[in-house]
Amino acid sequence: MTAGQDEPIFDLAIVGAGPAGMAAAALAGEIGLSTVVLDEQPSPGGQIYRNVEHAGGVPLPGASREKGAALAAAFRATALDYRPGTGVWHIETHPGEPCRLWLLRDARVGQVRARRVLLATGATERPVPVPGWTLPGVLTVGALQILLKSAGMVPAGPVVLVGNGPLLYLTAVQLAAADTRVAAVLETGAKADLRAALRHLPGFVASGTWRAGLALLREFRALGLPVVRDVSEVTIEGGDRASGVRYRTADGQSGTVPAEVVALHEGVIPASSLARAIGCDLVWDAGQATFRPEIDTWGQSSVAAVQIVGDSAGIAGAEAAPLAGRIAVLEAARAVGRLTEAERDRRAAPFGRALSSLLRGRPFIDRLYPPRLARSPLADPVVVCRCEEVTAGAVRAALASGASGPNQIKAFLRCGMGPCQGRFCAPTVTRLIAEARGVPEAEVGSFRLRPPVKPIPLAAFAAAMEEDAP
Amino acid sequence: MFRRRAQSDPGLPPVSIRFEGRTIAATGGETLAAALLAAGEEVFRASPVSGAPRGPFCLMGACFECLVEIDGMPGQQACMTIVRDGMDIRRDRIVEGEE
Ligand SMILES: Cc1cc2nc3c(=O)[nH]c(=O)nc-3n(C[C@H](O)[C@H](O)[C@H](O)COP(=O)(O)OP(=O)(O)OC[C@H]3O[C@@H](n4cnc5c(N)ncnc54)[C@H](O)[C@@H]3O)c2cc1C
C-alpha cells in the first residue's frame, strides 16, 4: 500500500481518460513526460466516448465515433502507465514535494506519486430535485445513455424524459433508434430562454458548433415524439417505484403521463470533488449557474502542482476538452523543465485559437437551456440530500434556527455527509441558503470537502496491508 | 424495467452471479448494475435513514445509490464493478450510525 522510496515519481499524473485526459496523455507521452493515467472506468473514453473501442457499442451521431476512436487509438499507442478501474479518492499536495495520489482499485487501496497533477474528471449531471426523485425507476438521462452505450440496454416499458439540454435530445434520438417507447418529453424551459440566448447567437455561429446542434434538434423533432414545452412543475408519482409523471406548464396546462422509467436532466456541472478536497479555489459561474474551479488559460488552478481541464474546469463540451488537455500538458512540460516557455507558447498557439473559437459558442447553449426545475421554488417535503434524506424544509428550519452557511447545514443535518459527499445536494443547499438570506449564491459558497472524496471500505485498507506484510 | 437489445455481443462470455441467493445469468464485461437491472432487480439497497427502497440513479459512480455487498464486502458501487463469475451479491445493509 505504501509508495516506498524506490517507487517511481511520475512527471505527470492524469486523473480521467475522457477526451481531455486521453489527448493530454498522448501529447505528454510524445513530449517524453513520464505519465500515469488513472480512471475508474474499465476502458478509455470518458462519458461521451464510453466503450468507444468496442465494436458493438452504440452509434454516436455524426463523426463523433471516429473522433473518439481516434483519440483512444492515439492514447493506447502512447507509452504510458494507464490504470483503468482505478478511482482517485485523495491527493496530497505539499509545496516542493511530489504529489501523492490515493487510489482504490479492485477494492484495494494504493498510491502513486507525481510531480504534477492534471485533473480531467469531467462532469456530472446537475441534480434536479423534484418530489419523488428518489423512487426506484427514476434515473438520470445520462444513466439511460450509459446503459445503452455500455450494455446495449434500454427501458422495457414507456419512458418519460424530463428536462432540457443537448444530452437529453441526443439520448432521446438514441433511445428511439433503439426501439424504446418514449411516452413523453417534458421539456423544461420558458419563452424568455430563447430571447436571452439570441444575444449570444453570433458567437454560436462563429464557433461552428451550430451545425451539429441544429442537426441534432432536427433529428429530435423529426421523431415526432409527444413533447410538452415550457414545463415548470414536475412530480414523480408512485408508491414503491415510479409509476408516472404529473406536470404543469408555465401557461397552466397540466397532465399526467404513466411511465415505467422516468429520466431527469438539466445539463451537467463540473465534477470538482477532488479539486475542492485539494483546496483549489472555486468561482461562481453565473452563465452556467454553478461553481467551478478557478483556472488560468493553461488550466492552472490555485494549487501550484495542479491543473484542471475539460468539463471538470467548466462545461465546454467534448470538442473543447482535448484542446484544453493539450494546452495544459504543454504548460506542465514547461513546469518540469521539458519545454522552454517559447516552445510551449509556439505549440499551444493553434490549440488556443481553436479553443477560444469553440468557447464562444457556449453562452448561447447555456442561455437556451438554463436549469429550470433545478432552480424553481422547492416545496418543504422535497428531498434535497438523497443520502441522508434531508428535505428542503429541514434545511430552511436549520437556517431559521441559526445555521448560516453550507458547512453549518452539513454539521446540523448531516446534509452532504453521506456517501455521495454532496455531489447531488450541494447546488441545492447553496441555492436554498441564498434564497433564505437574500444574497447571491457566489457569496454563500459551497460545502468544504474533506478526503476521501469517495467512501473507502475499511476492508480495502486491510486488503492492501495484508499484501504489504512480509 | 430494462431489456437487452437483441444484438448484444455474442463474443462476450456468459457468467453466473447470485443476488440475494437467486442465480442470475449475466454477460462478461458488463457492470454489475447493468446485470442486475437486466434481471429485473431495481431495488439495490434500502435508504439507511428511512429504509425506503433505492435503486441505481446516475450509473456513473457519482450518486452511490447502487451500493451493494459483494462477497461479504459492503458499500460497493454496482455501477463501477464489472461482473465476475460466481460473485455473491446482497443488498447493502449499512444502517445509520453503524458504519
Ligand atoms: C452521463 C454523461 C453522458 C454524456 N454524454 C455525452 C454525449 O453523448 N455527447 C456529448 O457531446 N457530451 C456528453 N456528455 C458531456 C461530457 O461531459 C463531455 O462531452 C465530455 O465527455 C467531456 O470530456 P472530459 O474529458 O472533460 O470528461 P469525461 O469524458 O467525463 O471523462 C472524465 C473521466 O474521468 C474519470 N474520473 C472522474 N473522477 C475520477 C476519479 N476521482 N478517479 C478516477 N477517475 C475519475 C471518469 O471515469 C471519466 O472517464 C455527457 C456527460 C455525462 C455526465
PDB file of N, CA and C in Angstrom, chain A residues 104-139:
ATOM      1  N   LEU A 104      -8.029   3.632  -5.326  1.00  0.00           N
ATOM      2  CA  LEU A 104      -8.806   2.438  -4.977  1.00  0.00           C
ATOM      3  C   LEU A 104      -8.994   1.625  -6.252  1.00  0.00           C
ATOM      4  N   ARG A 105      -8.473   0.382  -6.228  1.00  0.00           N
ATOM      5  CA  ARG A 105      -8.591  -0.487  -7.403  1.00  0.00           C
ATOM      6  C   ARG A 105      -8.884  -1.897  -6.911  1.00  0.00           C
ATOM      7  N   ASP A 106      -9.859  -2.549  -7.489  1.00  0.00           N
ATOM      8  CA  ASP A 106     -10.244  -3.901  -7.076  1.00  0.00           C
ATOM      9  C   ASP A 106     -10.411  -3.991  -5.561  1.00  0.00           C
ATOM     10  N   ALA A 107     -11.087  -3.012  -4.989  1.00  0.00           N
ATOM     11  CA  ALA A 107     -11.353  -2.998  -3.542  1.00  0.00           C
ATOM     12  C   ALA A 107     -10.067  -3.015  -2.717  1.00  0.00           C
ATOM     13  N   ARG A 108      -8.983  -2.456  -3.271  1.00  0.00           N
ATOM     14  CA  ARG A 108      -7.725  -2.328  -2.535  1.00  0.00           C
ATOM     15  C   ARG A 108      -7.225  -0.898  -2.638  1.00  0.00           C
ATOM     16  N   VAL A 109      -6.677  -0.417  -1.532  1.00  0.00           N
ATOM     17  CA  VAL A 109      -6.135   0.931  -1.507  1.00  0.00           C
ATOM     18  C   VAL A 109      -4.700   0.920  -2.021  1.00  0.00           C
ATOM     19  N   GLY A 110      -4.324   1.958  -2.752  1.00  0.00           N
ATOM     20  CA  GLY A 110      -2.941   2.075  -3.217  1.00  0.00           C
ATOM     21  C   GLY A 110      -2.579   3.528  -3.370  1.00  0.00           C
ATOM     22  N   GLN A 111      -1.346   3.805  -3.807  1.00  0.00           N
ATOM     23  CA  GLN A 111      -0.992   5.194  -4.057  1.00  0.00           C
ATOM     24  C   GLN A 111       0.082   5.316  -5.112  1.00  0.00           C
ATOM     25  N   VAL A 112       0.227   6.525  -5.615  1.00  0.00           N
ATOM     26  CA  VAL A 112       1.202   6.779  -6.657  1.00  0.00           C
ATOM     27  C   VAL A 112       1.665   8.227  -6.475  1.00  0.00           C
ATOM     28  N   ARG A 113       2.940   8.504  -6.866  1.00  0.00           N
ATOM     29  CA  ARG A 113       3.443   9.865  -6.703  1.00  0.00           C
ATOM     30  C   ARG A 113       3.752  10.502  -8.053  1.00  0.00           C
ATOM     31  N   ALA A 114       3.564  11.811  -8.129  1.00  0.00           N
ATOM     32  CA  ALA A 114       3.832  12.530  -9.375  1.00  0.00           C
ATOM     33  C   ALA A 114       4.191  13.976  -9.055  1.00  0.00           C
ATOM     34  N   ARG A 115       5.010  14.564  -9.916  1.00  0.00           N
ATOM     35  CA  ARG A 115       5.404  15.955  -9.676  1.00  0.00           C
ATOM     36  C   ARG A 115       4.246  16.905  -9.941  1.00  0.00           C
ATOM     37  N   ARG A 116       3.439  16.551 -10.951  1.00  0.00           N
ATOM     38  CA  ARG A 116       2.300  17.408 -11.271  1.00  0.00           C
ATOM     39  C   ARG A 116       1.041  16.568 -11.484  1.00  0.00           C
ATOM     40  N   VAL A 117      -0.099  17.213 -11.284  1.00  0.00           N
ATOM     41  CA  VAL A 117      -1.375  16.510 -11.445  1.00  0.00           C
ATOM     42  C   VAL A 117      -2.251  17.275 -12.429  1.00  0.00           C
ATOM     43  N   LEU A 118      -2.881  16.532 -13.324  1.00  0.00           N
ATOM     44  CA  LEU A 118      -3.847  17.118 -14.241  1.00  0.00           C
ATOM     45  C   LEU A 118      -5.199  16.466 -13.968  1.00  0.00           C
ATOM     46  N   LEU A 119      -6.132  17.263 -13.486  1.00  0.00           N
ATOM     47  CA  LEU A 119      -7.481  16.735 -13.242  1.00  0.00           C
ATOM     48  C   LEU A 119      -8.305  16.885 -14.512  1.00  0.00           C
ATOM     49  N   ALA A 120      -8.807  15.768 -15.019  1.00  0.00           N
ATOM     50  CA  ALA A 120      -9.674  15.773 -16.204  1.00  0.00           C
ATOM     51  C   ALA A 120     -10.863  14.880 -15.883  1.00  0.00           C
ATOM     52  N   THR A 121     -11.535  15.224 -14.775  1.00  0.00           N
ATOM     53  CA  THR A 121     -12.547  14.327 -14.214  1.00  0.00           C
ATOM     54  C   THR A 121     -13.949  14.532 -14.797  1.00  0.00           C
ATOM     55  N   GLY A 122     -14.075  15.449 -15.756  1.00  0.00           N
ATOM     56  CA  GLY A 122     -15.347  15.561 -16.475  1.00  0.00           C
ATOM     57  C   GLY A 122     -16.457  16.221 -15.674  1.00  0.00           C
ATOM     58  N   ALA A 123     -17.676  15.813 -15.974  1.00  0.00           N
ATOM     59  CA  ALA A 123     -18.854  16.448 -15.389  1.00  0.00           C
ATOM     60  C   ALA A 123     -19.778  15.403 -14.800  1.00  0.00           C
ATOM     61  N   THR A 124     -20.672  15.851 -13.943  1.00  0.00           N
ATOM     62  CA  THR A 124     -21.783  15.002 -13.521  1.00  0.00           C
ATOM     63  C   THR A 124     -23.073  15.757 -13.834  1.00  0.00           C
ATOM     64  N   GLU A 125     -24.174  15.042 -13.854  1.00  0.00           N
ATOM     65  CA  GLU A 125     -25.427  15.714 -14.171  1.00  0.00           C
ATOM     66  C   GLU A 125     -25.884  16.567 -12.997  1.00  0.00           C
ATOM     67  N   ARG A 126     -26.425  17.717 -13.346  1.00  0.00           N
ATOM     68  CA  ARG A 126     -26.921  18.632 -12.325  1.00  0.00           C
ATOM     69  C   ARG A 126     -28.097  17.983 -11.583  1.00  0.00           C
ATOM     70  N   PRO A 127     -28.089  18.027 -10.249  1.00  0.00           N
ATOM     71  CA  PRO A 127     -29.233  17.453  -9.536  1.00  0.00           C
ATOM     72  C   PRO A 127     -30.517  18.220  -9.848  1.00  0.00           C
ATOM     73  N   VAL A 128     -31.593  17.471 -10.096  1.00  0.00           N
ATOM     74  CA  VAL A 128     -32.902  18.075 -10.368  1.00  0.00           C
ATOM     75  C   VAL A 128     -33.856  17.557  -9.298  1.00  0.00           C
ATOM     76  N   PRO A 129     -33.857  18.192  -8.122  1.00  0.00           N
ATOM     77  CA  PRO A 129     -34.702  17.669  -7.036  1.00  0.00           C
ATOM     78  C   PRO A 129     -36.170  17.978  -7.303  1.00  0.00           C
ATOM     79  N   VAL A 130     -36.965  16.934  -7.461  1.00  0.00           N
ATOM     80  CA  VAL A 130     -38.417  17.097  -7.612  1.00  0.00           C
ATOM     81  C   VAL A 130     -39.074  16.061  -6.700  1.00  0.00           C
ATOM     82  N   PRO A 131     -40.339  16.264  -6.334  1.00  0.00           N
ATOM     83  CA  PRO A 131     -40.996  15.254  -5.496  1.00  0.00           C
ATOM     84  C   PRO A 131     -40.938  13.882  -6.176  1.00  0.00           C
ATOM     85  N   GLY A 132     -40.502  12.871  -5.446  1.00  0.00           N
ATOM     86  CA  GLY A 132     -40.474  11.513  -5.977  1.00  0.00           C
ATOM     87  C   GLY A 132     -39.180  11.114  -6.670  1.00  0.00           C
ATOM     88  N   TRP A 133     -38.176  11.977  -6.656  1.00  0.00           N
ATOM     89  CA  TRP A 133     -36.974  11.653  -7.449  1.00  0.00           C
ATOM     90  C   TRP A 133     -36.071  10.595  -6.814  1.00  0.00           C
ATOM     91  N   THR A 134     -36.417  10.136  -5.614  1.00  0.00           N
ATOM     92  CA  THR A 134     -35.620   9.057  -5.032  1.00  0.00           C
ATOM     93  C   THR A 134     -36.245   7.674  -5.289  1.00  0.00           C
ATOM     94  N   LEU A 135     -37.409   7.625  -5.935  1.00  0.00           N
ATOM     95  CA  LEU A 135     -38.071   6.334  -6.170  1.00  0.00           C
ATOM     96  C   LEU A 135     -37.282   5.476  -7.161  1.00  0.00           C
ATOM     97  N   PRO A 136     -37.251   4.152  -6.930  1.00  0.00           N
ATOM     98  CA  PRO A 136     -36.691   3.270  -7.958  1.00  0.00           C
ATOM     99  C   PRO A 136     -37.463   3.478  -9.263  1.00  0.00           C
ATOM    100  N   GLY A 137     -36.736   3.423 -10.379  1.00  0.00           N
ATOM    101  CA  GLY A 137     -37.369   3.695 -11.670  1.00  0.00           C
ATOM    102  C   GLY A 137     -37.102   5.117 -12.137  1.00  0.00           C
ATOM    103  N   VAL A 138     -36.571   5.955 -11.235  1.00  0.00           N
ATOM    104  CA  VAL A 138     -36.178   7.308 -11.624  1.00  0.00           C
ATOM    105  C   VAL A 138     -34.653   7.328 -11.761  1.00  0.00           C
ATOM    106  N   LEU A 139     -34.165   7.702 -12.914  1.00  0.00           N
ATOM    107  CA  LEU A 139     -32.722   7.776 -13.151  1.00  0.00           C
ATOM    108  C   LEU A 139     -32.409   9.106 -13.810  1.00  0.00           C
TER     109      LEU A 139
END
